[in-house]
GROMACS .gro file of C-alpha atoms in nm:
model
  320
    1UNK     CA    1   2.039   1.504  -0.398
    2UNK     CA    2   2.060   1.752  -0.109
    3UNK     CA    3   1.752   1.833   0.091
    4UNK     CA    4   1.658   2.190   0.155
    5UNK     CA    5   1.781   2.342   0.489
    6UNK     CA    6   1.604   2.212   0.792
    7UNK     CA    7   1.351   2.451   0.944
    8UNK     CA    8   1.377   2.545   1.308
    9UNK     CA    9   1.216   2.323   1.566
   10UNK     CA   10   0.919   2.462   1.752
   11UNK     CA   11   0.938   2.261   2.072
   12UNK     CA   12   1.096   1.976   2.262
   13UNK     CA   13   0.884   1.722   2.057
   14UNK     CA   14   0.935   1.884   1.720
   15UNK     CA   15   1.204   1.647   1.603
   16UNK     CA   16   1.429   1.935   1.492
   17UNK     CA   17   1.735   1.810   1.667
   18UNK     CA   18   2.016   1.593   1.525
   19UNK     CA   19   1.905   1.262   1.385
   20UNK     CA   20   1.985   0.946   1.578
   21UNK     CA   21   2.265   0.735   1.443
   22UNK     CA   22   2.137   0.448   1.230
   23UNK     CA   23   2.098   0.153   1.456
   24UNK     CA   24   2.084  -0.112   1.179
   25UNK     CA   25   1.836  -0.306   1.403
   26UNK     CA   26   1.487  -0.415   1.329
   27UNK     CA   27   1.179  -0.352   1.546
   28UNK     CA   28   0.972  -0.620   1.709
   29UNK     CA   29   0.670  -0.428   1.587
   30UNK     CA   30   0.489  -0.426   1.922
   31UNK     CA   31   0.380  -0.068   1.879
   32UNK     CA   32   0.052  -0.135   1.710
   33UNK     CA   33   0.175  -0.179   1.360
   34UNK     CA   34   0.269  -0.551   1.325
   35UNK     CA   35   0.213  -0.692   0.980
   36UNK     CA   36   0.139  -1.046   1.092
   37UNK     CA   37  -0.027  -1.023   1.426
   38UNK     CA   38  -0.094  -1.370   1.583
   39UNK     CA   39  -0.449  -1.278   1.694
   40UNK     CA   40  -0.751  -1.428   1.510
   41UNK     CA   41  -0.858  -1.097   1.376
   42UNK     CA   42  -0.610  -0.818   1.317
   43UNK     CA   43  -0.769  -0.473   1.319
   44UNK     CA   44  -0.654  -0.118   1.363
   45UNK     CA   45  -0.736   0.249   1.299
   46UNK     CA   46  -0.490   0.501   1.168
   47UNK     CA   47  -0.430   0.814   0.960
   48UNK     CA   48  -0.253   0.772   0.629
   49UNK     CA   49  -0.071   1.035   0.418
   50UNK     CA   50   0.085   0.966   0.073
   51UNK     CA   51   0.365   1.134  -0.125
   52UNK     CA   52   0.532   1.064  -0.455
   53UNK     CA   53   0.905   1.041  -0.444
   54UNK     CA   54   1.123   1.095  -0.755
   55UNK     CA   55   1.412   0.853  -0.787
   56UNK     CA   56   1.683   1.125  -0.738
   57UNK     CA   57   1.540   1.199  -0.387
   58UNK     CA   58   1.517   0.844  -0.262
   59UNK     CA   59   1.865   0.819  -0.122
   60UNK     CA   60   1.841   1.125   0.097
   61UNK     CA   61   1.492   1.037   0.226
   62UNK     CA   62   1.590   0.673   0.294
   63UNK     CA   63   1.897   0.781   0.488
   64UNK     CA   64   1.692   0.993   0.727
   65UNK     CA   65   1.429   0.728   0.761
   66UNK     CA   66   1.695   0.472   0.856
   67UNK     CA   67   1.850   0.709   1.105
   68UNK     CA   68   1.528   0.769   1.292
   69UNK     CA   69   1.328   0.453   1.249
   70UNK     CA   70   1.379   0.073   1.271
   71UNK     CA   71   1.336  -0.165   0.987
   72UNK     CA   72   1.014  -0.367   0.993
   73UNK     CA   73   1.092  -0.701   1.160
   74UNK     CA   74   0.965  -0.893   0.854
   75UNK     CA   75   1.178  -0.698   0.611
   76UNK     CA   76   1.492  -0.824   0.445
   77UNK     CA   77   1.756  -0.624   0.269
   78UNK     CA   78   1.580  -0.477  -0.041
   79UNK     CA   79   1.232  -0.517   0.112
   80UNK     CA   80   0.961  -0.764   0.017
   81UNK     CA   81   0.690  -0.805  -0.237
   82UNK     CA   82   0.332  -0.712  -0.171
   83UNK     CA   83   0.067  -0.856  -0.410
   84UNK     CA   84  -0.302  -0.782  -0.396
   85UNK     CA   85  -0.624  -0.886  -0.580
   86UNK     CA   86  -0.897  -0.633  -0.550
   87UNK     CA   87  -1.274  -0.717  -0.566
   88UNK     CA   88  -1.537  -0.481  -0.692
   89UNK     CA   89  -1.885  -0.484  -0.845
   90UNK     CA   90  -1.946  -0.495  -1.217
   91UNK     CA   91  -1.997  -0.121  -1.221
   92UNK     CA   92  -1.695  -0.058  -1.000
   93UNK     CA   93  -1.881   0.074  -0.700
   94UNK     CA   94  -1.575   0.070  -0.464
   95UNK     CA   95  -1.367   0.250  -0.736
   96UNK     CA   96  -1.617   0.533  -0.763
   97UNK     CA   97  -1.661   0.567  -0.393
   98UNK     CA   98  -1.288   0.646  -0.374
   99UNK     CA   99  -1.287   0.884  -0.672
  100UNK     CA  100  -1.592   1.068  -0.537
  101UNK     CA  101  -1.431   1.106  -0.199
  102UNK     CA  102  -1.724   0.949  -0.003
  103UNK     CA  103  -1.665   0.985   0.372
  104UNK     CA  104  -1.741   0.621   0.421
  105UNK     CA  105  -1.598   0.383   0.167
  106UNK     CA  106  -1.433   0.048   0.164
  107UNK     CA  107  -1.278  -0.226  -0.050
  108UNK     CA  108  -1.198  -0.596  -0.026
  109UNK     CA  109  -0.879  -0.755  -0.121
  110UNK     CA  110  -0.669  -1.069  -0.090
  111UNK     CA  111  -0.314  -0.993  -0.014
  112UNK     CA  112   0.018  -1.190  -0.008
  113UNK     CA  113   0.358  -1.074   0.132
  114UNK     CA  114   0.666  -1.222  -0.030
  115UNK     CA  115   0.756  -1.401  -0.349
  116UNK     CA  116   0.448  -1.450  -0.566
  117UNK     CA  117   0.610  -1.734  -0.757
  118UNK     CA  118   0.604  -1.961  -0.443
  119UNK     CA  119   0.228  -1.931  -0.387
  120UNK     CA  120   0.006  -2.235  -0.380
  121UNK     CA  121  -0.315  -2.327  -0.206
  122UNK     CA  122  -0.146  -2.373   0.129
  123UNK     CA  123   0.033  -2.037   0.125
  124UNK     CA  124  -0.084  -1.792   0.394
  125UNK     CA  125  -0.259  -1.489   0.259
  126UNK     CA  126  -0.474  -1.219   0.413
  127UNK     CA  127  -0.836  -1.145   0.332
  128UNK     CA  128  -0.889  -0.777   0.413
  129UNK     CA  129  -1.160  -0.511   0.439
  130UNK     CA  130  -0.998  -0.170   0.424
  131UNK     CA  131  -1.238   0.118   0.484
  132UNK     CA  132  -1.224   0.493   0.530
  133UNK     CA  133  -1.439   0.672   0.785
  134UNK     CA  134  -1.400   1.048   0.748
  135UNK     CA  135  -1.022   1.085   0.780
  136UNK     CA  136  -0.949   0.759   0.958
  137UNK     CA  137  -0.844   0.440   0.775
  138UNK     CA  138  -0.962   0.125   0.925
  139UNK     CA  139  -0.837  -0.221   0.831
  140UNK     CA  140  -0.942  -0.565   0.940
  141UNK     CA  141  -0.812  -0.882   0.812
  142UNK     CA  142  -0.778  -1.258   0.860
  143UNK     CA  143  -0.490  -1.491   0.764
  144UNK     CA  144  -0.589  -1.811   0.600
  145UNK     CA  145  -0.455  -2.054   0.330
  146UNK     CA  146  -0.476  -1.921  -0.027
  147UNK     CA  147  -0.712  -2.201  -0.126
  148UNK     CA  148  -0.969  -2.101   0.147
  149UNK     CA  149  -0.940  -1.732   0.050
  150UNK     CA  150  -1.034  -1.823  -0.303
  151UNK     CA  151  -1.314  -2.044  -0.188
  152UNK     CA  152  -1.449  -1.759   0.019
  153UNK     CA  153  -1.406  -1.469  -0.217
  154UNK     CA  154  -1.442  -1.644  -0.557
  155UNK     CA  155  -1.646  -1.954  -0.463
  156UNK     CA  156  -1.859  -1.751  -0.219
  157UNK     CA  157  -1.869  -2.037   0.037
  158UNK     CA  158  -1.812  -2.035   0.409
  159UNK     CA  159  -1.465  -2.164   0.498
  160UNK     CA  160  -1.297  -2.307   0.801
  161UNK     CA  161  -1.177  -2.041   1.047
  162UNK     CA  162  -1.068  -1.986   1.404
  163UNK     CA  163  -1.273  -1.878   1.698
  164UNK     CA  164  -1.322  -1.500   1.692
  165UNK     CA  165  -1.319  -1.479   1.314
  166UNK     CA  166  -1.678  -1.581   1.242
  167UNK     CA  167  -1.821  -1.221   1.232
  168UNK     CA  168  -1.554  -1.101   0.982
  169UNK     CA  169  -1.585  -1.413   0.754
  170UNK     CA  170  -1.961  -1.372   0.741
  171UNK     CA  171  -1.928  -1.000   0.657
  172UNK     CA  172  -1.689  -1.081   0.371
  173UNK     CA  173  -1.922  -1.353   0.246
  174UNK     CA  174  -2.223  -1.113   0.269
  175UNK     CA  175  -2.040  -0.855   0.068
  176UNK     CA  176  -1.921  -1.080  -0.209
  177UNK     CA  177  -2.263  -1.247  -0.240
  178UNK     CA  178  -2.475  -0.939  -0.181
  179UNK     CA  179  -2.282  -0.702  -0.413
  180UNK     CA  180  -2.183  -0.976  -0.666
  181UNK     CA  181  -1.813  -0.900  -0.618
  182UNK     CA  182  -1.554  -1.027  -0.853
  183UNK     CA  183  -1.175  -0.980  -0.903
  184UNK     CA  184  -1.116  -0.657  -1.098
  185UNK     CA  185  -0.748  -0.558  -1.062
  186UNK     CA  186  -0.423  -0.688  -0.929
  187UNK     CA  187  -0.129  -0.483  -0.800
  188UNK     CA  188   0.228  -0.557  -0.688
  189UNK     CA  189   0.524  -0.374  -0.577
  190UNK     CA  190   0.849  -0.396  -0.374
  191UNK     CA  191   0.811  -0.247  -0.022
  192UNK     CA  192   1.057  -0.100   0.219
  193UNK     CA  193   0.899  -0.075   0.561
  194UNK     CA  194   1.010   0.121   0.866
  195UNK     CA  195   0.856   0.144   1.209
  196UNK     CA  196   0.876   0.399   1.490
  197UNK     CA  197   1.056   0.367   1.807
  198UNK     CA  198   1.065   0.563   2.142
  199UNK     CA  199   0.849   0.878   2.094
  200UNK     CA  200   0.745   0.761   1.740
  201UNK     CA  201   0.604   0.420   1.864
  202UNK     CA  202   0.308   0.334   1.642
  203UNK     CA  203   0.444   0.516   1.338
  204UNK     CA  204   0.484   0.318   1.018
  205UNK     CA  205   0.651   0.448   0.699
  206UNK     CA  206   0.673   0.256   0.372
  207UNK     CA  207   0.835   0.311   0.040
  208UNK     CA  208   0.677   0.123  -0.246
  209UNK     CA  209   0.882   0.079  -0.565
  210UNK     CA  210   0.793  -0.050  -0.917
  211UNK     CA  211   0.425  -0.042  -0.879
  212UNK     CA  212   0.269  -0.283  -1.126
  213UNK     CA  213  -0.059  -0.432  -1.207
  214UNK     CA  214  -0.279  -0.634  -1.442
  215UNK     CA  215  -0.649  -0.658  -1.530
  216UNK     CA  216  -0.672  -1.041  -1.586
  217UNK     CA  217  -0.519  -1.369  -1.460
  218UNK     CA  218  -0.605  -1.290  -1.104
  219UNK     CA  219  -0.440  -1.601  -0.953
  220UNK     CA  220  -0.177  -1.457  -0.722
  221UNK     CA  221   0.065  -1.725  -0.825
  222UNK     CA  222   0.020  -1.686  -1.190
  223UNK     CA  223   0.328  -1.610  -1.410
  224UNK     CA  224   0.113  -1.366  -1.619
  225UNK     CA  225   0.281  -1.046  -1.725
  226UNK     CA  226   0.243  -0.731  -1.517
  227UNK     CA  227   0.275  -0.375  -1.637
  228UNK     CA  228   0.400  -0.069  -1.456
  229UNK     CA  229   0.110   0.146  -1.361
  230UNK     CA  230   0.320   0.413  -1.192
  231UNK     CA  231   0.630   0.536  -1.366
  232UNK     CA  232   0.942   0.351  -1.246
  233UNK     CA  233   1.093   0.690  -1.173
  234UNK     CA  234   0.845   0.739  -0.883
  235UNK     CA  235   0.800   0.558  -0.555
  236UNK     CA  236   0.505   0.599  -0.318
  237UNK     CA  237   0.583   0.706   0.037
  238UNK     CA  238   0.311   0.629   0.282
  239UNK     CA  239   0.301   0.762   0.640
  240UNK     CA  240   0.065   0.575   0.869
  241UNK     CA  241   0.021   0.711   1.218
  242UNK     CA  242  -0.213   0.613   1.505
  243UNK     CA  243  -0.242   0.975   1.628
  244UNK     CA  244  -0.020   1.237   1.476
  245UNK     CA  245   0.260   1.255   1.224
  246UNK     CA  246   0.581   1.368   1.395
  247UNK     CA  247   0.723   1.710   1.304
  248UNK     CA  248   1.049   1.572   1.174
  249UNK     CA  249   0.867   1.368   0.911
  250UNK     CA  250   0.654   1.653   0.776
  251UNK     CA  251   0.973   1.867   0.780
  252UNK     CA  252   1.151   1.603   0.587
  253UNK     CA  253   0.876   1.597   0.318
  254UNK     CA  254   0.885   1.976   0.300
  255UNK     CA  255   1.262   1.994   0.261
  256UNK     CA  256   1.242   1.725  -0.012
  257UNK     CA  257   0.967   1.932  -0.179
  258UNK     CA  258   0.716   1.643  -0.174
  259UNK     CA  259   0.350   1.711  -0.221
  260UNK     CA  260   0.069   1.514  -0.058
  261UNK     CA  261  -0.122   1.310  -0.319
  262UNK     CA  262  -0.447   1.124  -0.341
  263UNK     CA  263  -0.321   0.822  -0.504
  264UNK     CA  264  -0.481   0.469  -0.489
  265UNK     CA  265  -0.288   0.182  -0.631
  266UNK     CA  266  -0.628   0.007  -0.695
  267UNK     CA  267  -0.771   0.311  -0.877
  268UNK     CA  268  -0.444   0.359  -1.062
  269UNK     CA  269  -0.465  -0.005  -1.198
  270UNK     CA  270  -0.833   0.030  -1.295
  271UNK     CA  271  -0.760   0.348  -1.493
  272UNK     CA  272  -0.434   0.230  -1.639
  273UNK     CA  273  -0.603  -0.067  -1.816
  274UNK     CA  274  -0.897   0.148  -1.935
  275UNK     CA  275  -1.172   0.015  -1.709
  276UNK     CA  276  -1.262   0.367  -1.610
  277UNK     CA  277  -1.175   0.720  -1.738
  278UNK     CA  278  -0.864   0.867  -1.602
  279UNK     CA  279  -0.950   1.073  -1.296
  280UNK     CA  280  -0.806   1.404  -1.182
  281UNK     CA  281  -0.581   1.199  -0.944
  282UNK     CA  282  -0.442   0.963  -1.198
  283UNK     CA  283  -0.061   0.961  -1.220
  284UNK     CA  284   0.057   1.004  -1.583
  285UNK     CA  285   0.191   0.669  -1.690
  286UNK     CA  286   0.349   0.745  -2.030
  287UNK     CA  287   0.685   0.650  -1.875
  288UNK     CA  288   0.530   0.339  -1.720
  289UNK     CA  289   0.442   0.207  -2.063
  290UNK     CA  290   0.802   0.213  -2.181
  291UNK     CA  291   0.986  -0.126  -2.188
  292UNK     CA  292   1.158  -0.215  -1.865
  293UNK     CA  293   1.540  -0.221  -1.878
  294UNK     CA  294   1.547  -0.562  -1.723
  295UNK     CA  295   1.305  -0.837  -1.613
  296UNK     CA  296   0.969  -0.659  -1.566
  297UNK     CA  297   0.887  -0.832  -1.243
  298UNK     CA  298   1.213  -0.807  -1.064
  299UNK     CA  299   1.155  -0.750  -0.685
  300UNK     CA  300   1.490  -0.569  -0.637
  301UNK     CA  301   1.437  -0.192  -0.582
  302UNK     CA  302   1.796  -0.125  -0.707
  303UNK     CA  303   1.657  -0.189  -1.057
  304UNK     CA  304   1.463   0.142  -1.043
  305UNK     CA  305   1.463   0.312  -1.378
  306UNK     CA  306   1.700   0.599  -1.310
  307UNK     CA  307   1.693   0.702  -1.667
  308UNK     CA  308   1.326   0.800  -1.623
  309UNK     CA  309   1.398   1.046  -1.354
  310UNK     CA  310   1.265   1.337  -1.559
  311UNK     CA  311   0.909   1.202  -1.523
  312UNK     CA  312   0.655   1.444  -1.370
  313UNK     CA  313   0.697   1.446  -0.991
  314UNK     CA  314   0.412   1.653  -0.876
  315UNK     CA  315   0.049   1.552  -0.896
  316UNK     CA  316  -0.256   1.745  -0.770
  317UNK     CA  317  -0.236   1.821  -0.395
  318UNK     CA  318  -0.481   1.642  -0.179
  319UNK     CA  319  -0.816   1.813  -0.148
  320UNK     CA  320  -0.929   1.614   0.147
   0.00000   0.00000   0.00000
């Protein structure tokens, strides 16, 4: 696939010049976007923009990302798995806050990075509170053994923790107890992650492939079957910036004819399994329901279903 001609740069920081040669290196992630910070409580604020990328446009977009950005230091060739269990109320309060576009909204999840088939009670996972305040996304999280995370979120009990984590742990416990939270949906996908360097320090760009989910068996290590909740012919491109999105990246999206979308993997999973009516922002999943050509849960992005490339590529543009 060939991108549309590059538009002219508007200034010295516009990114309109020639792309840097791919370095093949990985970043040490010290620009404010580390996945696994060693501090007791990892927290940050950022702006997030999402696009849907059809399979036939991936190669060109990936090439430019690799020329301008570094691979995440935790990434391996082919990326890594991201598996999350989302908690909500019986009436799906957090889901409806997202759908209705409340200026302040949040959600709680337990997340694991890597191979889900190796998870046991001693595996490190992250208990996270992700919230949106106006246009800014805030995320706070604490790393702990999976057994402790389940005791906290499912057993609703205080767990052992490090100094500096007490306030966060108490907040999570207050939410799961006060709102009667329970596991509602699980999502998983294979992620390619890139981080900025030089003038783009603090920028993080991810490509998520084969987005799957399920509405039962919420043990992260379970071998239960997952189902595609976004067509295999579409990947989710997320741009996460501390301050501003660089010109070259918005120009890349424009030349690839990508549209900004309001897509939530959690909401997509809730709707895909019929727990709520399909919203205006739901990605049509008729292709996602077709049988996978190989093992359903493969974590190799090269297994993308190229034959499904004719799936709808444009969803409603973001209204907020």
